[in-house]
Coordinates of C-alpha atoms in Angstrom, one line a residue:
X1 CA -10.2 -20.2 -34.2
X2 CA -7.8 -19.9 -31.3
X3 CA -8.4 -21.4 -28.2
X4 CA -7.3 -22.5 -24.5
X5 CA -4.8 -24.9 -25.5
X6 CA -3.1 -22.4 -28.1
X7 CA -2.0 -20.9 -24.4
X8 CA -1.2 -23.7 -22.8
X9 CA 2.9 -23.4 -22.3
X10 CA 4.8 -25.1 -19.9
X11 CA 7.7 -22.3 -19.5
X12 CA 4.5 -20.4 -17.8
X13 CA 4.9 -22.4 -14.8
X14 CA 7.8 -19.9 -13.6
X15 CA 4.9 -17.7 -12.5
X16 CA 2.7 -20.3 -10.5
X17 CA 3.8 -18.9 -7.3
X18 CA 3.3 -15.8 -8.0
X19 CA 0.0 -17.1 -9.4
X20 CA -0.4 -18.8 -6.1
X21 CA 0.0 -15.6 -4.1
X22 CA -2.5 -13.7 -6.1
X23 CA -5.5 -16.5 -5.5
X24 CA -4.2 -16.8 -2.3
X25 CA -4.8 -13.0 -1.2
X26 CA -8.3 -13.0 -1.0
X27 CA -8.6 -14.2 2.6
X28 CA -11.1 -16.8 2.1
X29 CA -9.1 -18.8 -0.4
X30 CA -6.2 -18.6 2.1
X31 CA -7.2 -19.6 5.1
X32 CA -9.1 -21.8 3.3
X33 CA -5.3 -23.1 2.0
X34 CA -3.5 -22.9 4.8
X35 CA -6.3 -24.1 7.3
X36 CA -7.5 -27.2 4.7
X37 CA -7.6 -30.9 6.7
X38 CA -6.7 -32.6 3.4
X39 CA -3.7 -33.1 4.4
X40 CA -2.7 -35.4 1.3
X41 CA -3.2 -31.9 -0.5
X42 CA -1.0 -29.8 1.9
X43 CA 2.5 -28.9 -0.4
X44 CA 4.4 -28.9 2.6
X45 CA 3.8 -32.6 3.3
X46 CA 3.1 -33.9 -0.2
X47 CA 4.7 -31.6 -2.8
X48 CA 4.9 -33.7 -5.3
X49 CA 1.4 -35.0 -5.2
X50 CA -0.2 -31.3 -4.9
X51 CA 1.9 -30.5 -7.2
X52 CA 0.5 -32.9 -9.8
X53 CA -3.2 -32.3 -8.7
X54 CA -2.7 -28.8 -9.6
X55 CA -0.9 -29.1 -12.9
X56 CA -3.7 -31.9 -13.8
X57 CA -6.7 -29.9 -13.0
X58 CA -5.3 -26.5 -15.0
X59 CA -3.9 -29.5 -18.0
X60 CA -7.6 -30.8 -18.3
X61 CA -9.2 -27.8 -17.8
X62 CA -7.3 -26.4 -21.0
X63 CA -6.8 -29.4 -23.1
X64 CA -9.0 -31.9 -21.7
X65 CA -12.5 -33.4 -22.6
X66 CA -15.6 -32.3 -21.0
X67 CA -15.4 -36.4 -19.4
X68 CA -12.5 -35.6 -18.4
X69 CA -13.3 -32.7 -16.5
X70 CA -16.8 -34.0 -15.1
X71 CA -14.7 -36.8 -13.6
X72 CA -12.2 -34.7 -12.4
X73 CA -14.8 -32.5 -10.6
X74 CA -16.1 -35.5 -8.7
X75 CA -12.2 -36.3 -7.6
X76 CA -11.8 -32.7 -6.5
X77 CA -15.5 -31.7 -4.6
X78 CA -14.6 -34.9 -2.8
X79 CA -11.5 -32.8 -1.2
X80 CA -13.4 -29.9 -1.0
X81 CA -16.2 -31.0 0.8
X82 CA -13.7 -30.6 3.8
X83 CA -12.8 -27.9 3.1
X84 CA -14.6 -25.3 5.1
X85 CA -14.4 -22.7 7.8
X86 CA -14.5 -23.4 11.7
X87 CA -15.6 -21.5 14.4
X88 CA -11.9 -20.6 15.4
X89 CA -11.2 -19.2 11.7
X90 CA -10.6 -15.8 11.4
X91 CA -12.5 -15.5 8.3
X92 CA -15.9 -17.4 6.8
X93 CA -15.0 -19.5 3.8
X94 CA -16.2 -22.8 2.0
X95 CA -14.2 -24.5 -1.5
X96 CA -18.0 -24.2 -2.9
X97 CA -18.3 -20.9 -2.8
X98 CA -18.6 -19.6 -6.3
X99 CA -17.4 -16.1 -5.5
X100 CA -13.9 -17.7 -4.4
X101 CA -13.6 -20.0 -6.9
X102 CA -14.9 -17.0 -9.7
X103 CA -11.7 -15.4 -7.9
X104 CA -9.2 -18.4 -8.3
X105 CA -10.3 -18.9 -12.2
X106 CA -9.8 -15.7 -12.7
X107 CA -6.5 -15.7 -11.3
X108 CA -5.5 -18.5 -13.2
X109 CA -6.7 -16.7 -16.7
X110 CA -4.6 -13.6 -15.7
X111 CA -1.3 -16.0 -15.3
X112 CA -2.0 -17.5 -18.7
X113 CA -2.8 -14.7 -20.6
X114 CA 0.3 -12.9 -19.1
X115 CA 2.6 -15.9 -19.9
X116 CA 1.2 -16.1 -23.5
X117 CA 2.1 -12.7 -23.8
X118 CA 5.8 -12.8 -23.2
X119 CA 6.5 -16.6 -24.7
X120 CA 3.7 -17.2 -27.2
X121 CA 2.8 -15.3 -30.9
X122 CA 1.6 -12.1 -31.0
X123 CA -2.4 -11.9 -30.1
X124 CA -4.7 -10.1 -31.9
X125 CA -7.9 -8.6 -30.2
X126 CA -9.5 -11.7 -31.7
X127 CA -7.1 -14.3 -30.4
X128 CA -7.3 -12.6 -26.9
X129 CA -11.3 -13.0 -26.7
X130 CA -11.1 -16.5 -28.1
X131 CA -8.5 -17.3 -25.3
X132 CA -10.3 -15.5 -22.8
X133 CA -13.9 -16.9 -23.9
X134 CA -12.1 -20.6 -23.6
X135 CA -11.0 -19.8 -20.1
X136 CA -13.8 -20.1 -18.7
X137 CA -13.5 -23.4 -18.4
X138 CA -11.0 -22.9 -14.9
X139 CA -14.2 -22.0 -13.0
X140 CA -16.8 -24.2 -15.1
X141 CA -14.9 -27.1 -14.2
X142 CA -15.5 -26.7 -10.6
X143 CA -18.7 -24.9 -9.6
X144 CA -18.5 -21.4 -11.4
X145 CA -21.8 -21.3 -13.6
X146 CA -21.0 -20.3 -17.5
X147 CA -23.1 -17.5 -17.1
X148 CA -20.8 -15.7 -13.6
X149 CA -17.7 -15.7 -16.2
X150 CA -17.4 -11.8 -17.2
X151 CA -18.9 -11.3 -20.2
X152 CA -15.7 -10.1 -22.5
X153 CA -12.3 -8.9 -21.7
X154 CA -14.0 -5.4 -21.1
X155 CA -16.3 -6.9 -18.4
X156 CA -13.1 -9.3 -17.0
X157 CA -11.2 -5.7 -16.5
X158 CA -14.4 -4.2 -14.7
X159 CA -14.5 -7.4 -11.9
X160 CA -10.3 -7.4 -12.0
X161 CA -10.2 -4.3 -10.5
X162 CA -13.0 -4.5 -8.2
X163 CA -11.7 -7.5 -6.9
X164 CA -8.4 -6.2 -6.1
X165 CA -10.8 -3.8 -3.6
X166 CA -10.6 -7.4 -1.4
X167 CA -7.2 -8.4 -1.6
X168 CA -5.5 -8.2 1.7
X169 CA -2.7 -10.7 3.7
X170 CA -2.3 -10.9 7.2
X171 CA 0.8 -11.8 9.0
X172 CA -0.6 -15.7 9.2
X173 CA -0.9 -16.2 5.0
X174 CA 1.8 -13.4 4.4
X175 CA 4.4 -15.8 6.3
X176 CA 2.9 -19.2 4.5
X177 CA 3.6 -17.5 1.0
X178 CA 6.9 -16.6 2.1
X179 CA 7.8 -20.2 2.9
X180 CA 6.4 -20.8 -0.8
X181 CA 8.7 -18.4 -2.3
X182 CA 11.9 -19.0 -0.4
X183 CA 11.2 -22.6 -1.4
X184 CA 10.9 -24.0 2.3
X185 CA 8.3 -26.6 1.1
X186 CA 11.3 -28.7 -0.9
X187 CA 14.5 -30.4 0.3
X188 CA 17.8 -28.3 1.5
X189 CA 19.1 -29.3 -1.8
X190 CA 16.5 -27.3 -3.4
X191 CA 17.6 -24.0 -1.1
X192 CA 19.8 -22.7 -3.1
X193 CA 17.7 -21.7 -5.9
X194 CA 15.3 -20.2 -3.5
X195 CA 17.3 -16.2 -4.4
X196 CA 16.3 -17.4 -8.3
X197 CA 12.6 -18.2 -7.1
X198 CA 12.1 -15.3 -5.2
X199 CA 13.2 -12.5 -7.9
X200 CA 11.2 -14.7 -11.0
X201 CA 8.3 -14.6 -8.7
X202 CA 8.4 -11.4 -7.8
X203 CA 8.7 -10.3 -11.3
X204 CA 5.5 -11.8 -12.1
X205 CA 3.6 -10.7 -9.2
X206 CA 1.6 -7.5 -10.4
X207 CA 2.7 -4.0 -8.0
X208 CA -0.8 -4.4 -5.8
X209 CA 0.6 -8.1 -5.1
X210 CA 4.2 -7.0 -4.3
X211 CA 2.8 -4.8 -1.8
X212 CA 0.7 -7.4 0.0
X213 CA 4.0 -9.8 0.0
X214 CA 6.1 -6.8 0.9
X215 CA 8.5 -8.2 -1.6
X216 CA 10.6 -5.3 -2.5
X217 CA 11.0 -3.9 -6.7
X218 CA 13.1 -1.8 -8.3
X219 CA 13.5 -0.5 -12.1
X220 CA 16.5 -2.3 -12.4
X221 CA 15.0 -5.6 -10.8
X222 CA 12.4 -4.4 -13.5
X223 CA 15.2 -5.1 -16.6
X224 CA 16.7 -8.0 -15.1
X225 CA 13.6 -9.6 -15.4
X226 CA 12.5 -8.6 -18.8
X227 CA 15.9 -9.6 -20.4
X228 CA 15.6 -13.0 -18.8
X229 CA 12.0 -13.3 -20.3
X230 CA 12.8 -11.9 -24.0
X231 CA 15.9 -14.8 -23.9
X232 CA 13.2 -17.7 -22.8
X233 CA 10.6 -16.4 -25.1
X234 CA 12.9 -17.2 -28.0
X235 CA 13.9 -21.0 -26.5
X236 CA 10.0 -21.5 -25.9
X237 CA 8.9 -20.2 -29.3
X238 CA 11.5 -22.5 -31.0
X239 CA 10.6 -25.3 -29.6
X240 CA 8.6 -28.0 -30.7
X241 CA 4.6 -28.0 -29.4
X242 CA 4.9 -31.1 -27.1
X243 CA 7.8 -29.6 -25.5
X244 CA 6.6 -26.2 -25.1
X245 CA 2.9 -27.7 -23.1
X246 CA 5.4 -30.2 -21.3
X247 CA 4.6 -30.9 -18.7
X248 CA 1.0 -30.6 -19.1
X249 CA 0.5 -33.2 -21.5
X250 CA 2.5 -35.5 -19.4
X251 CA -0.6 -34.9 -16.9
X252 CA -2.9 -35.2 -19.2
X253 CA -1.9 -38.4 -20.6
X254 CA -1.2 -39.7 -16.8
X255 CA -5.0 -38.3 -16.1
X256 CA -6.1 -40.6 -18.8
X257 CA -4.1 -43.4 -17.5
X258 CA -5.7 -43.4 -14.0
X259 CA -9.1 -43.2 -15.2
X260 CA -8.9 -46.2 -17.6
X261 CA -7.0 -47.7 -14.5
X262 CA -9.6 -46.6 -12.3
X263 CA -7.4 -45.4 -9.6
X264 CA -8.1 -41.9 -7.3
X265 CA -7.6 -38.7 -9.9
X266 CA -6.8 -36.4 -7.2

């Protein structure tokens, strides 16, 4: 039976900003973002390190134990237990709420099953539901109860496009996802790939997204992107499996390695 980890692929990671900006447009889970005082978490300050808390928690979500993701739930609600709303935020939020985080998981299943369907094998209606069914484990790794995952990919479409009812970006989170995609977060050196970035990402974002970011589309930006994606497909379908999940194995395995170590998972 298909699972999670039959979507895990690593070439999928050109659409985590894109990814980033949908989770991001419900208000709550950006302020919540951009107003967090974990500062060790903050990828303007720590890039690399946020980027490999994220990277671990999607890699053991998908391919990981359920140990492994009980521990990695105590490394995480440790950082989110600061995470909350002030009186001087515009908006109410907490990184417990269950609603958000229903909203982030859901997110994250979107950008898998969309990156399975341009680089992985064709999917049957039965592989889809097994893959879908499986990532439930994005929210039920954190605080989402089993039982608030949509029931089936019917029921997941239903609470998709209700949920895009509450999607809106203000000039504050707007401007901090545009520092995301023009790659201000990185070294100078980086810069230059920024143009690259910005048209991948935007070719990921769905239109309702685009809007938001005000990123601009076109049918020929449209064919750009899709010839690019049929010439990776083939490279990523070629290639061996522990290349094509790189580089979440390599967090897996260095997951693993701090917790027989004992150090801090997150």
């Amino acid at each position: 039976m298909p699972d999670l980890d039959d979507a895990v692929i690593g070439a999928g990671l050109l659409a985590g900003t894109a990814n980033v900006i949908m989770q991001l447009s419900r208000p709550g889970v950006g302020y919540g973002v951009a107003e967090s005082r974990v500062h060790g978490g903050n990828v303007f300050k720590h890039p690399v390190k946020r980027t490999r808390t994220t990277l671990t928690y999607l890699a053991v979500a998908a391919l990981g134990t359920d140990e492994e993701r009980r521990a990695y739930r105590r490394g995480v609600n440790r950082q989110h237990a600061q995470v909350r709303s002030t009186e001087a935020s515009p908006v109410q939020y907490n990184a417990f709420d269950e609603d958000l985080q229903l909203w982030v998981a859901a997110c994250l299943y979107k950008g898998f099953e969309d990156t399975y369907t341009l680089f992985g094998r064709p999917m049957d209606e039965e592989t889809a539901e097994a893959i879908y069914q499986s990532s439930a484990a994005f929210g039920t790794t954190l605080q989402v109860r089993r039982e608030s995952w949509p029931a089936d990919r019917t029921a997941f479409a239903e609470y998709w496009e209700k949920s895009l009812d509450r999607v809106e970006l203000d000039d504050r989170i707007r401007a901090y996802l545009t520092d995301l995609v023009e790659l201000r977060f990185l070294p100078g050196i980086a810069r230059p790939f920024a143009p690259l970035h910005r048209f991948v990402t935007t070719g990921f974002l769905p239109p309702r997204f685009r809007e938001e970011m005000r990123l601009p589309w076109s049918h020929r930006h449209q064919r750009r992107f899709d010839a690019l994606m049929r010439a990776l497909a083939v490279v990523v379908r070629l290639s061996p499996t522990p290349l094509r999940r790189f580089p979440y194995n390599l967090c897996l395995w260095d997951l693993r390695r701090r917790l027989a170590a004992g150090r801090p998972l997150v």
